[in-house]
mmCIF file of C-alpha atoms and ligand atoms in Angstrom:
data_model
loop_
_atom_site.group_PDB
_atom_site.id
_atom_site.type_symbol
_atom_site.label_atom_id
_atom_site.label_comp_id
_atom_site.label_asym_id
_atom_site.label_seq_id
_atom_site.Cartn_x
_atom_site.Cartn_y
_atom_site.Cartn_z
ATOM 1 C CA UNK A 281 30.786 -7.791 -23.471
ATOM 2 C CA UNK A 282 32.099 -6.002 -20.425
ATOM 3 C CA UNK A 283 30.206 -2.920 -21.555
ATOM 4 C CA UNK A 284 26.978 -4.838 -21.867
ATOM 5 C CA UNK A 285 27.375 -6.153 -18.373
ATOM 6 C CA UNK A 286 28.163 -2.727 -17.022
ATOM 7 C CA UNK A 287 25.215 -1.162 -18.823
ATOM 8 C CA UNK A 288 22.896 -3.867 -17.650
ATOM 9 C CA UNK A 289 24.025 -3.521 -14.076
ATOM 10 C CA UNK A 290 23.763 0.278 -14.068
ATOM 11 C CA UNK A 291 20.367 0.202 -15.680
ATOM 12 C CA UNK A 292 19.040 -2.343 -13.207
ATOM 13 C CA UNK A 293 20.477 -0.344 -10.334
ATOM 14 C CA UNK A 294 18.843 2.843 -11.616
ATOM 15 C CA UNK A 295 15.526 1.106 -12.103
ATOM 16 C CA UNK A 296 15.501 -0.371 -8.641
ATOM 17 C CA UNK A 297 16.375 2.959 -7.042
ATOM 18 C CA UNK A 298 13.650 4.786 -8.984
ATOM 19 C CA UNK A 299 11.069 2.075 -8.364
ATOM 20 C CA UNK A 300 11.872 1.895 -4.671
ATOM 21 C CA UNK A 301 11.568 5.621 -4.126
ATOM 22 C CA UNK A 302 8.334 5.672 -6.031
ATOM 23 C CA UNK A 303 6.619 2.858 -4.170
ATOM 24 C CA UNK A 304 7.823 3.926 -0.746
ATOM 25 C CA UNK A 305 6.503 7.448 -1.244
ATOM 26 C CA UNK A 306 3.116 6.309 -2.548
ATOM 27 C CA UNK A 307 2.548 3.477 -0.148
ATOM 28 C CA UNK A 308 3.044 5.748 2.842
ATOM 29 C CA UNK A 309 -0.158 7.762 2.430
ATOM 30 C CA UNK A 310 -2.105 4.703 1.429
ATOM 31 C CA UNK A 311 -0.889 2.529 4.317
ATOM 32 C CA UNK A 312 -1.584 5.353 6.767
ATOM 33 C CA UNK A 313 -5.129 5.751 5.486
ATOM 34 C CA UNK A 314 -5.859 2.018 5.593
ATOM 35 C CA UNK A 315 -4.571 1.860 9.163
ATOM 36 C CA UNK A 316 -6.712 4.858 10.062
ATOM 37 C CA UNK A 317 -9.817 3.354 8.476
ATOM 38 C CA UNK A 318 -9.202 0.088 10.276
ATOM 39 C CA UNK A 319 -8.843 1.757 13.672
ATOM 40 C CA UNK A 320 -12.097 3.567 12.912
ATOM 41 C CA UNK A 321 -13.692 0.198 12.165
ATOM 42 C CA UNK A 322 -12.149 -1.318 15.303
ATOM 43 C CA UNK A 323 -13.746 1.478 17.348
ATOM 44 C CA UNK A 324 -17.098 0.342 15.913
ATOM 45 C CA UNK A 325 -16.215 -3.291 16.626
ATOM 46 C CA UNK A 326 -16.077 -4.125 12.928
ATOM 47 C CA UNK A 327 -13.538 -6.466 11.337
ATOM 48 C CA UNK A 328 -10.538 -4.806 9.664
ATOM 49 C CA UNK A 329 -10.598 -4.416 5.887
ATOM 50 C CA UNK A 330 -8.050 -6.642 4.196
ATOM 51 C CA UNK A 331 -5.909 -5.295 1.395
ATOM 52 C CA UNK A 332 -7.204 -6.264 -2.046
ATOM 53 C CA UNK A 333 -4.620 -5.943 -4.841
ATOM 54 C CA UNK A 334 -7.189 -5.805 -7.641
ATOM 55 C CA UNK A 335 -9.105 -3.042 -5.884
ATOM 56 C CA UNK A 336 -5.811 -1.238 -5.354
ATOM 57 C CA UNK A 337 -5.097 -1.456 -9.061
ATOM 58 C CA UNK A 338 -8.477 0.085 -9.872
ATOM 59 C CA UNK A 339 -7.985 2.763 -7.210
ATOM 60 C CA UNK A 340 -4.650 3.724 -8.820
ATOM 61 C CA UNK A 341 -6.305 3.913 -12.227
ATOM 62 C CA UNK A 342 -9.128 6.086 -10.885
ATOM 63 C CA UNK A 343 -6.751 8.411 -9.046
ATOM 64 C CA UNK A 344 -4.866 8.811 -12.292
ATOM 65 C CA UNK A 345 -8.075 9.950 -14.002
ATOM 66 C CA UNK A 346 -8.911 12.440 -11.245
ATOM 67 C CA UNK A 347 -5.443 13.890 -10.768
ATOM 68 C CA UNK A 348 -5.767 16.850 -13.145
ATOM 69 C CA UNK A 349 -8.942 18.119 -11.476
ATOM 70 C CA UNK A 350 -8.376 20.774 -8.808
ATOM 71 C CA UNK A 351 -9.833 20.338 -5.314
ATOM 72 C CA UNK A 352 -13.052 22.341 -4.975
ATOM 73 C CA UNK A 353 -16.044 22.298 -2.645
ATOM 74 C CA UNK A 354 -17.721 19.819 -4.914
ATOM 75 C CA UNK A 355 -14.837 17.400 -5.435
ATOM 76 C CA UNK A 356 -13.651 14.560 -3.299
ATOM 77 C CA UNK A 357 -15.600 13.518 -0.254
ATOM 78 C CA UNK A 358 -17.900 16.500 -0.747
ATOM 79 C CA UNK A 359 -19.163 14.807 -3.870
ATOM 80 C CA UNK A 360 -22.167 12.592 -3.353
ATOM 81 C CA UNK A 361 -20.927 9.143 -4.408
ATOM 82 C CA UNK A 362 -22.322 8.108 -7.730
ATOM 83 C CA UNK A 363 -22.589 11.663 -9.022
ATOM 84 C CA UNK A 364 -18.916 12.177 -9.715
ATOM 85 C CA UNK A 365 -18.105 12.298 -13.423
ATOM 86 C CA UNK A 366 -18.524 8.876 -14.903
ATOM 87 C CA UNK A 367 -15.444 8.235 -16.914
ATOM 88 C CA UNK A 368 -16.057 6.954 -20.404
ATOM 89 C CA UNK A 369 -12.790 5.107 -19.915
ATOM 90 C CA UNK A 370 -14.130 3.151 -16.931
ATOM 91 C CA UNK A 371 -14.462 -0.182 -18.802
ATOM 92 C CA UNK A 372 -10.883 0.265 -20.001
ATOM 93 C CA UNK A 373 -9.681 0.947 -16.472
ATOM 94 C CA UNK A 374 -11.373 -2.242 -15.305
ATOM 95 C CA UNK A 375 -9.800 -4.189 -18.147
ATOM 96 C CA UNK A 376 -6.348 -2.799 -17.324
ATOM 97 C CA UNK A 377 -6.738 -4.360 -13.879
ATOM 98 C CA UNK A 378 -8.104 -7.599 -15.361
ATOM 99 C CA UNK A 379 -11.504 -6.918 -13.818
ATOM 100 C CA UNK A 380 -15.020 -6.720 -15.199
ATOM 101 C CA UNK A 381 -18.331 -5.345 -13.924
ATOM 102 C CA UNK A 382 -19.558 -8.823 -12.998
ATOM 103 C CA UNK A 383 -17.319 -8.898 -9.946
ATOM 104 C CA UNK A 384 -17.077 -5.174 -9.161
ATOM 105 C CA UNK A 385 -20.664 -3.879 -9.217
ATOM 106 C CA UNK A 386 -21.193 -4.215 -5.469
ATOM 107 C CA UNK A 387 -17.931 -2.558 -4.583
ATOM 108 C CA UNK A 388 -17.687 1.148 -3.785
ATOM 109 C CA UNK A 389 -15.371 3.806 -5.178
ATOM 110 C CA UNK A 390 -14.694 6.696 -2.821
ATOM 111 C CA UNK A 391 -12.514 9.499 -4.184
ATOM 112 C CA UNK A 392 -11.265 12.422 -2.103
ATOM 113 C CA UNK A 393 -9.241 15.496 -2.972
ATOM 114 C CA UNK A 394 -7.031 16.878 -0.204
ATOM 115 C CA UNK A 395 -4.233 19.361 -0.922
ATOM 116 C CA UNK A 396 -0.875 17.595 -0.495
ATOM 117 C CA UNK A 397 -2.785 14.615 0.945
ATOM 118 C CA UNK A 398 -2.452 15.909 4.509
ATOM 119 C CA UNK A 399 -2.829 12.636 6.464
ATOM 120 C CA UNK A 400 -5.269 13.802 9.161
ATOM 121 C CA UNK A 401 -7.475 15.650 6.656
ATOM 122 C CA UNK A 402 -7.408 12.598 4.391
ATOM 123 C CA UNK A 403 -8.564 10.340 7.220
ATOM 124 C CA UNK A 404 -11.359 12.676 8.366
ATOM 125 C CA UNK A 405 -12.497 13.067 4.764
ATOM 126 C CA UNK A 406 -13.313 9.384 4.865
ATOM 127 C CA UNK A 407 -14.380 8.781 8.458
ATOM 128 C CA UNK A 408 -16.203 12.096 9.105
ATOM 129 C CA UNK A 409 -18.070 12.541 5.840
ATOM 130 C CA UNK A 410 -20.903 10.684 4.172
ATOM 131 C CA UNK A 411 -18.267 8.060 3.326
ATOM 132 C CA UNK A 412 -18.469 6.834 6.938
ATOM 133 C CA UNK A 413 -21.735 5.124 5.964
ATOM 134 C CA UNK A 414 -19.670 2.905 3.679
ATOM 135 C CA UNK A 415 -16.782 2.431 6.054
ATOM 136 C CA UNK A 416 -19.003 1.335 8.929
ATOM 137 C CA UNK A 417 -20.866 -1.165 6.759
ATOM 138 C CA UNK A 418 -20.242 -4.835 7.583
ATOM 139 C CA UNK A 419 -20.865 -5.668 3.920
ATOM 140 C CA UNK A 420 -17.396 -4.406 2.967
ATOM 141 C CA UNK A 421 -14.525 -6.706 3.797
ATOM 142 C CA UNK A 422 -11.624 -5.535 1.662
ATOM 143 C CA UNK A 423 -10.071 -2.345 0.348
ATOM 144 C CA UNK A 424 -7.552 -1.045 -2.138
ATOM 145 C CA UNK A 425 -6.182 2.486 -2.033
ATOM 146 C CA UNK A 426 -4.498 4.523 -4.751
ATOM 147 C CA UNK A 427 -3.290 8.122 -4.879
ATOM 148 C CA UNK A 428 -2.031 10.651 -7.417
ATOM 149 C CA UNK A 429 -1.155 14.269 -6.613
ATOM 150 C CA UNK A 430 -3.954 15.618 -4.389
ATOM 151 C CA UNK A 431 -6.297 12.729 -5.027
ATOM 152 C CA UNK A 432 -6.714 9.573 -3.021
ATOM 153 C CA UNK A 433 -9.229 6.879 -3.942
ATOM 154 C CA UNK A 434 -10.503 4.063 -1.731
ATOM 155 C CA UNK A 435 -12.113 1.086 -3.456
ATOM 156 C CA UNK A 436 -14.134 -1.179 -1.157
ATOM 157 C CA UNK A 437 -14.797 -4.837 -1.923
ATOM 158 C CA UNK A 438 -17.275 -7.349 -0.503
ATOM 159 C CA UNK A 439 -17.024 -11.094 0.002
ATOM 160 C CA UNK A 440 -19.971 -11.724 -2.312
ATOM 161 C CA UNK A 441 -19.340 -12.816 -5.920
ATOM 162 C CA UNK A 442 -20.572 -9.452 -7.246
ATOM 163 C CA UNK A 443 -18.128 -7.408 -5.224
ATOM 164 C CA UNK A 444 -15.214 -9.774 -4.839
ATOM 165 C CA UNK A 445 -12.951 -8.109 -7.431
ATOM 166 C CA UNK A 446 -11.908 -11.552 -8.574
ATOM 167 C CA UNK A 447 -9.599 -11.617 -11.546
ATOM 168 C CA UNK A 448 -11.447 -11.808 -14.840
ATOM 169 C CA UNK A 449 -10.090 -15.037 -16.225
ATOM 170 C CA UNK A 450 -11.487 -14.383 -19.664
ATOM 171 C CA UNK A 451 -8.667 -11.882 -20.274
ATOM 172 C CA UNK A 452 -5.942 -13.802 -18.424
ATOM 173 C CA UNK A 453 -4.331 -14.886 -21.673
ATOM 174 C CA UNK A 454 -4.017 -11.312 -22.855
ATOM 175 C CA UNK A 455 -2.342 -10.292 -19.630
ATOM 176 C CA UNK A 456 0.346 -12.902 -20.142
ATOM 177 C CA UNK A 457 0.970 -11.669 -23.693
ATOM 178 C CA UNK A 458 1.311 -8.156 -22.238
ATOM 179 C CA UNK A 459 3.939 -9.342 -19.776
ATOM 180 C CA UNK A 460 5.925 -11.087 -22.489
ATOM 181 C CA UNK A 461 5.789 -7.908 -24.590
ATOM 182 C CA UNK A 462 7.171 -5.928 -21.680
ATOM 183 C CA UNK A 463 10.068 -8.337 -21.337
ATOM 184 C CA UNK A 464 10.768 -8.166 -25.067
ATOM 185 C CA UNK A 465 10.778 -4.374 -24.953
ATOM 186 C CA UNK A 466 13.148 -4.426 -22.006
ATOM 187 C CA UNK A 467 15.444 -6.816 -23.824
ATOM 188 C CA UNK A 468 15.429 -4.603 -26.916
ATOM 189 C CA UNK A 469 16.218 -1.636 -24.726
ATOM 190 C CA UNK A 470 19.423 -3.314 -23.618
ATOM 191 C CA UNK A 471 20.362 -4.201 -27.179
ATOM 192 C CA UNK A 472 20.002 -0.568 -28.255
ATOM 193 C CA UNK A 473 22.307 0.552 -25.498
ATOM 194 C CA UNK A 474 25.202 -1.380 -27.063
HETATM 195 C C1 NAG B 725 -11.708 17.193 3.505
HETATM 196 O O1 NAG B 725 -10.615 17.809 2.875
HETATM 197 C C2 NAG B 725 -10.791 19.184 2.595
HETATM 198 C C3 NAG B 725 -9.597 19.623 1.802
HETATM 199 O O2 NAG B 725 -9.721 19.224 0.476
HETATM 200 C C4 NAG B 725 -10.960 19.948 3.878
HETATM 201 O O3 NAG B 725 -11.152 21.311 3.594
HETATM 202 C C5 NAG B 725 -12.187 19.399 4.604
HETATM 203 O O4 NAG B 725 -12.308 20.018 5.857
HETATM 204 C C6 NAG B 725 -12.050 17.883 4.805
HETATM 205 N N1 NAG B 725 -13.317 17.364 5.312
HETATM 206 C C7 NAG B 725 -13.366 16.604 6.398
HETATM 207 C C8 NAG B 725 -14.740 16.142 6.780
HETATM 208 O O5 NAG B 725 -12.368 16.286 7.001
HETATM 209 C C1 NAG B 726 -22.775 4.217 10.262
HETATM 210 O O1 NAG B 726 -22.680 5.617 10.313
HETATM 211 C C2 NAG B 726 -23.886 6.289 10.043
HETATM 212 C C3 NAG B 726 -23.574 7.772 10.006
HETATM 213 O O2 NAG B 726 -22.616 8.125 10.946
HETATM 214 C C4 NAG B 726 -24.930 5.939 11.105
HETATM 215 O O3 NAG B 726 -26.136 6.592 10.801
HETATM 216 C C5 NAG B 726 -25.119 4.430 11.081
HETATM 217 O O4 NAG B 726 -26.006 4.058 12.102
HETATM 218 C C6 NAG B 726 -23.786 3.719 11.266
HETATM 219 N N1 NAG B 726 -23.973 2.292 11.055
HETATM 220 C C7 NAG B 726 -23.374 1.379 11.817
HETATM 221 C C8 NAG B 726 -23.610 -0.066 11.444
HETATM 222 O O5 NAG B 726 -22.632 1.670 12.746
HETATM 223 C C1 NAG B 727 -16.088 -11.449 -15.929
HETATM 224 O O1 NAG B 727 -15.166 -12.272 -15.223
HETATM 225 C C2 NAG B 727 -15.708 -13.485 -14.761
HETATM 226 C C3 NAG B 727 -14.648 -14.148 -13.874
HETATM 227 O O2 NAG B 727 -13.542 -14.560 -14.600
HETATM 228 C C4 NAG B 727 -16.119 -14.328 -15.957
HETATM 229 O O3 NAG B 727 -16.648 -15.547 -15.499
HETATM 230 C C5 NAG B 727 -17.159 -13.560 -16.758
HETATM 231 O O4 NAG B 727 -17.466 -14.270 -17.929
HETATM 232 C C6 NAG B 727 -16.648 -12.177 -17.142
HETATM 233 N N1 NAG B 727 -17.730 -11.411 -17.707
HETATM 234 C C7 NAG B 727 -17.624 -10.639 -18.780
HETATM 235 C C8 NAG B 727 -18.834 -9.866 -19.170
HETATM 236 O O5 NAG B 727 -16.579 -10.568 -19.409
#
């Protein structure tokens, strides 16, 4: 029994350390970019974009798809939006975030590739490229940002039903099953450590 408690404690400790390091590192670049975009919008007298968790989820999924592609002159903000490779997995990515095209079609997905995600280059890739046309548009009211390796993806949302990134309730049940499965797996993990 004492062993179980010790194992449990150590495992939880390890998890929280790993998780903390991970989120802190990732959030940094993303927070910096959102702040930068919002000061750009403030300079144009536009309202700040509010953080949208669903859009952030999709941005993370997209960044994950891009991450193995090297930065070239035709990747990232040099790509004309809409011409970047359309992932066959896109519907799956939406589903993973409990989203569907009904509420995402008016949003915008803006990927950029910047070696080591240099913060000032990242910001200018969004505010001083053709992406600025999106960022200075009053239509967009929210944003989610995700990054992997050299890739950073901004997903813009609107306050209209077609771009709201509202949770797709038709798959809500499945999501709950997924969560329960995760807990079961975690519990089994602990049992195996005995
Ligand atoms: C965007 O990032 C690339 C690096 O991938 C850099 O060479 C380029 O100058 C940046 N573009 C802008 C407009 O900042
Ligand atoms: C947004 O930026 C583009 C390009 O810089 C410019 O042509 C357009 O007039 C700007 N729109 C607004 C609403 O500021
Ligand atoms: C997408 O999600 C909305 C909001 O929950 C739902 O009303 C709609 O039926 C879904 N559409 C599809 C095609 O699944």
